[in-house]
């Protein structure tokens, strides 16, 4: 029986593990893949205080490294269901189960799909959701980036290291991204914009993307464009289906908590991107993690 099991080793989960372990609790960090979460998919982090500029995988490594010495157990598995038994919680992965007095849900968010014809067909054959993973395969290509948020603009800038040109297509005429990123993209000669437009279809030849069909949402005009690759950054969906029976989510699936990160189920906490919140960033994820690490310590002491 663990004092707490943290599901998800992104920045939120790793920080919760650090705080809980430093309170001498018996802690396990349960992760389905490589520790680091979404940080592993970004090359440049410039807004995490204290580091100036650091790559996502490097920051992930720095967060993970101290945990073993603090006694945090690293468990591997994809959590599929959890059960609340009052004084303890039961967690089920594909082939194992674990018991813990408390649970911290830190499963983050997944990229959203466009759901247009050709997107699934050309996935990994010109369609990508990760510039850091795939950018280098698109040297000297004309690329399309879909979306107007921080991810789209930041990753478009990153792609100019490899691409001949990068076009950002956005469904409105104003970006959602932070001003500093907007200014950098607008000043980049390799970056072009197509406003008020959405992707209608992704087409290809010989198994690879070569054309994207766009529709102007104001005029209704449809046009075809030559692109060798499409990077899609149209937002995130919470990874929370595995708690659907617990009634702790809003209509969109984000988990609702109070200021101590507690859900409405006693002993179950949620932190980071999976939580209903205004700002999804590494800084806010680690802040949530610290609060939850402290909250489980109080919960265990009081019960
Ligand atoms: P995540 O990082 O999503 O981690 C969740 C973890 O849970 C993952 O490791 C996942 O494998 C694991 N998991 C999920 N489901 C299960 C399951 N069922 N069982 C077991 N494990 C599971 N923020 C910034 O502050 N600065 C930036 O520069 C920045 N750049 C970004 C660039 C991109 C391209 C993206 C996509 C995001 C960026 N962000 C940035 C946002 C930031 O990465 C997230 O806000 C942050 O990673 C959220 O942390 P988290 O721990 O809540 O979740
Ligand atoms: P986001 O902020 O939700 O932005 C999604 C973008 O995609 C929006 O511009 C949205 O348009 C557009 N969009 C949504 N659905 C669409 C569709 N079906 N077709 C076309 N366009 C669509 O998502 P994100 O950019 O992935 O960022 C997620 C979180 O990570 C945010 O909290 C962000 O701040 C954070 N992040 C931070 C950094 C950083 O700090 N440097 C970097 C990356 C990500 P509208 O604008 O019209 O809604």
Coordinates of C-alpha atoms and ligand atoms in Angstrom, one line a residue:
X1 CA 0.0 0.0 0.0
X2 CA 1.5 3.3 -1.1
X3 CA 0.8 6.6 0.7
X4 CA 0.3 8.2 -2.7
X5 CA 0.5 7.1 -6.4
X6 CA 1.0 9.9 -8.9
X7 CA -0.3 9.0 -12.4
X8 CA 1.8 10.8 -15.1
X9 CA 5.4 11.9 -15.0
X10 CA 5.1 15.3 -16.7
X11 CA 6.3 18.4 -14.8
X12 CA 3.2 18.4 -12.6
X13 CA 3.6 14.7 -11.6
X14 CA 7.4 14.9 -11.1
X15 CA 7.0 18.0 -8.8
X16 CA 4.2 16.3 -6.7
X17 CA 6.5 13.3 -6.3
X18 CA 9.4 15.6 -5.2
X19 CA 7.2 17.3 -2.5
X20 CA 5.5 14.1 -1.3
X21 CA 8.8 12.2 -1.1
X22 CA 10.4 15.0 0.9
X23 CA 7.5 14.7 3.4
X24 CA 8.7 11.1 3.9
X25 CA 5.7 9.5 2.2
X26 CA 5.8 6.2 0.4
X27 CA 5.4 7.5 -3.2
X28 CA 5.1 5.8 -6.6
X29 CA 5.2 7.7 -10.0
X30 CA 3.3 5.7 -12.6
X31 CA 3.9 6.5 -16.2
X32 CA 3.0 5.0 -19.5
X33 CA 6.0 6.2 -21.4
X34 CA 9.2 8.3 -21.1
X35 CA 9.1 10.8 -18.1
X36 CA 8.8 14.4 -19.1
X37 CA 5.3 14.5 -20.7
X38 CA 4.7 17.3 -23.3
X39 CA 8.1 18.8 -22.5
X40 CA 9.7 16.1 -24.5
X41 CA 8.0 17.5 -27.6
X42 CA 9.4 21.0 -27.5
X43 CA 12.9 22.1 -28.3
X44 CA 12.9 25.6 -26.8
X45 CA 11.6 26.5 -23.3
X46 CA 12.3 30.2 -22.6
X47 CA 9.7 30.9 -19.9
X48 CA 10.7 28.5 -17.1
X49 CA 12.3 30.8 -14.5
X50 CA 16.0 30.3 -13.7
X51 CA 17.1 28.6 -16.9
X52 CA 16.9 31.3 -19.6
X53 CA 16.8 28.9 -22.5
X54 CA 16.6 25.1 -22.0
X55 CA 15.4 22.3 -24.3
X56 CA 12.3 20.4 -23.1
X57 CA 14.0 16.9 -22.8
X58 CA 16.8 18.5 -20.8
X59 CA 14.4 20.1 -18.4
X60 CA 12.5 16.8 -18.1
X61 CA 15.7 15.0 -17.2
X62 CA 16.6 17.6 -14.6
X63 CA 13.2 17.2 -13.0
X64 CA 13.3 13.4 -13.0
X65 CA 16.9 13.0 -11.8
X66 CA 16.5 13.7 -8.1
X67 CA 13.4 11.5 -7.6
X68 CA 15.1 8.1 -7.3
X69 CA 17.5 9.2 -4.5
X70 CA 14.4 10.5 -2.6
X71 CA 12.9 7.0 -2.7
X72 CA 10.2 7.6 -5.4
X73 CA 9.3 4.3 -7.1
X74 CA 9.0 4.5 -10.8
X75 CA 6.2 2.2 -12.1
X76 CA 5.5 1.6 -15.7
X77 CA 2.0 1.1 -17.2
X78 CA -1.0 2.7 -18.9
X79 CA -3.7 3.4 -16.3
X80 CA -7.1 2.3 -17.5
X81 CA -9.4 2.6 -14.5
X82 CA -9.4 3.6 -10.9
X83 CA -11.7 2.6 -8.1
X84 CA -12.4 4.6 -4.9
X85 CA -12.7 2.3 -1.8
X86 CA -12.8 5.1 0.7
X87 CA -9.7 4.6 2.8
X88 CA -7.8 3.4 -0.2
X89 CA -7.9 3.7 -4.0
X90 CA -7.2 0.9 -6.5
X91 CA -5.5 1.6 -9.9
X92 CA -5.6 -0.8 -12.8
X93 CA -3.1 -0.8 -15.7
X94 CA -3.3 -3.2 -18.6
X95 CA -1.9 -6.1 -16.6
X96 CA -1.4 -5.0 -13.0
X97 CA -3.2 -3.3 -10.1
X98 CA -1.9 -1.1 -7.3
X99 CA -3.3 0.2 -4.0
X100 CA -2.7 3.6 -2.5
X101 CA -4.2 5.7 0.3
X102 CA -4.3 8.8 -2.0
X103 CA -4.0 9.4 -5.7
X104 CA -2.7 12.4 -7.7
X105 CA -3.9 12.5 -11.3
X106 CA -1.3 14.2 -13.5
X107 CA -2.1 12.7 -16.9
X108 CA -2.0 16.0 -18.8
X109 CA -3.4 16.6 -22.3
X110 CA -3.1 15.2 -25.8
X111 CA -3.0 17.1 -29.1
X112 CA -6.4 17.5 -30.8
X113 CA -7.0 16.2 -34.4
X114 CA -8.5 18.2 -37.2
X115 CA -10.7 15.3 -38.3
X116 CA -10.5 16.2 -42.0
X117 CA -10.1 13.8 -44.9
X118 CA -6.5 12.7 -45.4
X119 CA -5.3 13.6 -41.9
X120 CA -5.3 10.0 -40.6
X121 CA -4.3 8.5 -43.9
X122 CA -1.1 10.7 -44.1
X123 CA -0.3 10.6 -40.4
X124 CA 3.5 10.2 -40.2
X125 CA 3.7 10.5 -44.0
X126 CA 3.7 14.3 -44.1
X127 CA 1.2 14.9 -41.3
X128 CA 2.8 15.5 -37.9
X129 CA 1.9 16.8 -34.4
X130 CA 5.5 17.2 -33.2
X131 CA 7.9 19.5 -34.9
X132 CA 10.7 18.5 -32.6
X133 CA 10.3 14.8 -33.4
X134 CA 9.8 15.2 -37.2
X135 CA 11.0 18.7 -38.3
X136 CA 14.4 17.5 -39.5
X137 CA 12.7 15.1 -42.0
X138 CA 11.3 18.2 -43.8
X139 CA 14.5 19.9 -44.9
X140 CA 13.9 22.5 -47.7
X141 CA 10.2 21.7 -47.9
X142 CA 7.3 24.2 -47.9
X143 CA 5.4 23.4 -44.7
X144 CA 1.9 24.3 -43.4
X145 CA 1.3 24.8 -39.7
X146 CA -2.3 24.8 -38.6
X147 CA -3.5 26.8 -35.5
X148 CA -3.0 30.2 -34.0
X149 CA -2.0 29.4 -30.4
X150 CA 1.4 29.3 -28.6
X151 CA 2.2 25.8 -29.9
X152 CA 1.5 26.6 -33.6
X153 CA 3.5 29.8 -33.6
X154 CA 6.4 28.5 -31.5
X155 CA 6.7 25.3 -33.5
X156 CA 6.4 27.2 -36.8
X157 CA 9.4 29.3 -35.7
X158 CA 11.3 26.1 -34.9
X159 CA 10.5 24.5 -38.3
X160 CA 12.2 27.5 -40.1
X161 CA 15.5 25.8 -39.1
X162 CA 14.8 23.1 -41.7
X163 CA 12.0 24.2 -44.0
X164 CA 12.2 26.4 -47.1
X165 CA 9.1 28.2 -46.0
X166 CA 6.5 27.8 -43.2
X167 CA 2.9 29.0 -43.7
X168 CA 0.6 29.4 -40.7
X169 CA -3.0 28.9 -41.5
X170 CA -5.4 30.3 -38.8
X171 CA -9.2 30.2 -38.7
X172 CA -9.4 33.9 -37.5
X173 CA -7.4 37.0 -38.5
X174 CA -5.8 37.4 -35.1
X175 CA -3.4 35.0 -33.4
X176 CA -4.1 33.6 -29.9
X177 CA -0.3 33.1 -29.2
X178 CA 1.7 35.2 -26.7
X179 CA 2.7 38.6 -28.1
X180 CA 6.4 37.8 -27.9
X181 CA 5.9 34.7 -30.1
X182 CA 3.7 36.6 -32.5
X183 CA 6.3 39.4 -32.9
X184 CA 9.0 36.8 -33.5
X185 CA 7.0 35.0 -36.2
X186 CA 5.9 38.2 -37.9
X187 CA 9.5 39.2 -38.2
X188 CA 10.7 35.9 -39.6
X189 CA 11.1 36.1 -43.4
X190 CA 10.5 32.4 -43.8
X191 CA 7.0 32.6 -42.1
X192 CA 3.9 33.5 -44.1
X193 CA 0.3 33.6 -42.9
X194 CA -3.1 32.6 -44.4
X195 CA -5.9 34.1 -42.3
X196 CA -9.5 33.2 -41.8
X197 CA -9.0 29.8 -43.3
X198 CA -9.4 26.2 -42.3
X199 CA -8.1 22.9 -43.7
X200 CA -10.7 21.1 -45.8
X201 CA -8.6 18.1 -46.9
X202 CA -5.0 16.8 -47.0
X203 CA -4.0 15.1 -50.2
X204 CA -0.9 13.2 -51.4
X205 CA 0.8 11.3 -54.0
X206 CA 2.7 8.0 -53.7
X207 CA 1.9 7.8 -50.0
X208 CA 3.1 11.3 -49.0
X209 CA 1.4 14.7 -48.5
X210 CA 1.8 17.1 -51.4
X211 CA -1.4 19.3 -51.4
X212 CA -3.6 20.9 -48.8
X213 CA -7.1 22.2 -49.6
X214 CA -8.0 25.3 -47.7
X215 CA -11.3 27.1 -47.3
X216 CA -11.7 30.8 -46.5
X217 CA -14.4 30.9 -43.8
X218 CA -15.4 34.5 -44.7
X219 CA -15.7 34.2 -48.5
X220 CA -16.2 30.5 -48.7
X221 CA -13.5 30.3 -51.4
X222 CA -11.7 27.0 -51.7
X223 CA -8.1 26.8 -52.8
X224 CA -5.4 24.2 -53.3
X225 CA -1.8 24.7 -52.1
X226 CA 1.4 22.7 -52.5
X227 CA 2.9 21.7 -49.2
X228 CA 5.3 18.9 -48.4
X229 CA 4.2 18.6 -44.8
X230 CA 1.4 19.6 -42.4
X231 CA 2.0 20.3 -38.7
X232 CA -1.2 20.4 -36.7
X233 CA -1.5 22.4 -33.4
X234 CA -5.2 23.1 -32.8
X235 CA -5.3 22.6 -29.1
X236 CA -5.5 19.9 -26.4
X237 CA -7.9 17.5 -25.0
X238 CA -7.6 16.2 -21.4
X239 CA -6.4 12.7 -20.8
X240 CA -9.1 11.8 -18.2
X241 CA -11.3 9.0 -19.7
X242 CA -10.0 6.6 -17.1
X243 CA -11.9 8.5 -14.4
X244 CA -15.1 8.9 -16.2
X245 CA -17.0 6.9 -13.6
X246 CA -16.0 9.2 -10.7
X247 CA -18.0 12.3 -11.7
X248 CA -15.0 14.7 -11.1
X249 CA -14.9 16.2 -14.6
X250 CA -16.5 19.1 -16.5
X251 CA -18.4 18.6 -19.8
X252 CA -15.1 18.8 -21.8
X253 CA -13.4 16.3 -19.6
X254 CA -11.1 18.7 -17.5
X255 CA -10.9 17.6 -13.9
X256 CA -12.4 20.0 -11.4
X257 CA -10.4 20.7 -8.2
X258 CA -10.3 23.2 -5.3
X259 CA -7.3 25.4 -4.6
X260 CA -5.6 22.6 -2.8
X261 CA -5.9 20.4 -5.9
X262 CA -8.5 18.2 -4.2
X263 CA -11.3 16.7 -6.4
X264 CA -14.7 16.0 -5.0
X265 CA -13.6 12.5 -4.1
X266 CA -11.8 12.4 -0.8
X267 CA -8.1 11.5 -1.2
X268 CA -8.0 12.1 -5.0
X269 CA -6.2 15.1 -6.3
X270 CA -5.6 16.4 -9.9
X271 CA -2.8 18.7 -11.1
X272 CA -1.3 20.2 -14.3
X273 CA -2.9 20.4 -17.7
X274 CA -5.6 17.8 -17.0
X275 CA -7.1 20.1 -14.4
X276 CA -9.8 22.7 -15.3
X277 CA -7.7 25.9 -15.2
X278 CA -6.9 29.2 -17.1
X279 CA -3.2 28.8 -17.9
X280 CA -1.6 25.5 -19.0
X281 CA 2.2 26.0 -18.7
X282 CA 5.1 24.2 -17.1
X283 CA 5.2 26.8 -14.3
X284 CA 1.6 26.3 -13.4
X285 CA 2.0 22.5 -13.6
X286 CA 4.8 22.5 -11.1
X287 CA 2.9 24.9 -8.8
X288 CA -0.1 22.5 -8.8
X289 CA 2.4 19.6 -8.1
X290 CA 3.8 21.4 -5.1
X291 CA 0.4 22.1 -3.6
X292 CA -0.8 18.5 -4.2
X293 CA 2.4 17.0 -2.7
X294 CA 1.7 19.1 0.4
X295 CA -2.0 18.3 0.5
X296 CA -1.5 14.5 0.4
X297 CA 0.9 14.8 3.4
X298 CA -1.8 16.7 5.4
X299 CA -4.5 14.2 4.3
X300 CA -2.4 11.2 5.4
X301 CA -1.5 12.9 8.7
X302 CA -5.1 13.7 9.4
X303 CA -6.5 10.3 8.5
Ligands
LIG1 P1 1.9 16.4 -19.4 O1 3.2 17.1 -19.7 O2 0.9 16.2 -20.5 O3 2.3 15.0 -18.8 C1 1.4 14.0 -18.6 C2 2.0 12.6 -18.4 O4 1.1 11.6 -18.1 C3 2.7 12.1 -19.8 O5 4.0 11.8 -19.5 C4 1.8 10.9 -20.1 O6 2.5 9.9 -20.8 C5 1.3 10.4 -18.8 N1 0.0 9.7 -18.9 C6 -1.1 10.1 -19.5 N2 -2.1 9.2 -19.4 C7 -1.6 8.2 -18.7 C8 -2.1 7.0 -18.2 N3 -3.4 6.6 -18.5 N4 -1.3 6.1 -17.6 C9 0.0 6.5 -17.3 N5 0.5 7.6 -17.7 C10 -0.2 8.5 -18.4 N6 4.8 25.3 -21.5 C11 5.6 26.2 -21.1 O7 5.5 26.7 -20.0 N7 6.6 26.7 -21.9 C12 6.8 26.2 -23.2 O8 7.7 26.7 -23.9 C13 5.9 25.2 -23.7 N8 6.1 24.7 -24.9 C14 5.2 23.8 -25.3 C15 5.3 23.3 -26.6 C16 4.5 22.3 -27.1 C17 4.6 21.8 -28.5 C18 3.5 21.8 -26.3 C19 2.5 20.7 -26.8 C20 3.3 22.3 -25.0 C21 4.1 23.3 -24.5 N9 4.0 23.8 -23.2 C22 4.9 24.8 -22.8 C23 2.9 23.4 -22.3 C24 3.5 22.4 -21.2 O9 4.3 21.4 -21.9 C25 2.4 21.7 -20.5 O10 1.6 22.7 -19.9 C26 2.9 20.8 -19.4 O11 3.8 19.8 -19.9 C27 1.8 20.1 -18.6 O12 2.4 19.3 -17.7 P2 1.6 18.0 -17.0 O13 2.5 17.4 -16.1 O14 0.3 18.5 -16.5 O15 1.1 17.1 -18.2
LIG2 P1 -4.6 26.5 -27.8 O1 -4.0 27.6 -27.0 O2 -5.9 25.9 -27.3 O3 -4.7 27.0 -29.3 C1 -5.3 26.2 -30.3 C2 -5.3 27.0 -31.6 O4 -5.9 26.2 -32.6 C3 -6.2 28.3 -31.5 O5 -5.6 29.3 -32.2 C4 -7.5 27.8 -32.1 O6 -8.2 28.9 -32.8 C5 -7.1 26.8 -33.2 N1 -8.0 25.8 -33.4 C6 -8.7 25.0 -32.5 N2 -9.5 24.1 -33.2 C7 -9.3 24.3 -34.5 C8 -9.8 23.7 -35.7 N3 -10.7 22.7 -35.6 N4 -9.4 24.1 -36.9 C9 -8.5 25.2 -36.9 N5 -8.0 25.8 -35.9 C10 -8.4 25.4 -34.7 O7 -3.6 25.3 -27.9 P2 -2.0 25.2 -27.9 O8 -1.4 26.3 -28.8 O9 -1.6 23.8 -28.2 O10 -1.5 25.5 -26.4 C11 -2.0 24.6 -25.4 C12 -1.4 25.1 -24.0 O11 0.0 24.9 -24.0 C13 -1.7 26.6 -23.8 O12 -2.0 26.8 -22.5 C14 -0.4 27.2 -24.2 O13 -0.2 28.5 -23.5 C15 0.6 26.2 -23.7 N6 1.8 26.4 -24.5 C16 2.7 27.3 -24.0 C17 3.9 27.6 -24.8 C18 4.8 28.6 -24.3 O14 4.6 29.1 -23.2 N7 5.9 29.0 -25.0 C19 4.1 26.9 -26.0 C20 3.2 26.0 -26.4 C21 2.0 25.8 -25.7 P3 -8.9 30.1 -32.0 O15 -7.7 31.0 -31.5 O16 -9.8 30.7 -33.0 O17 -9.6 29.5 -30.8

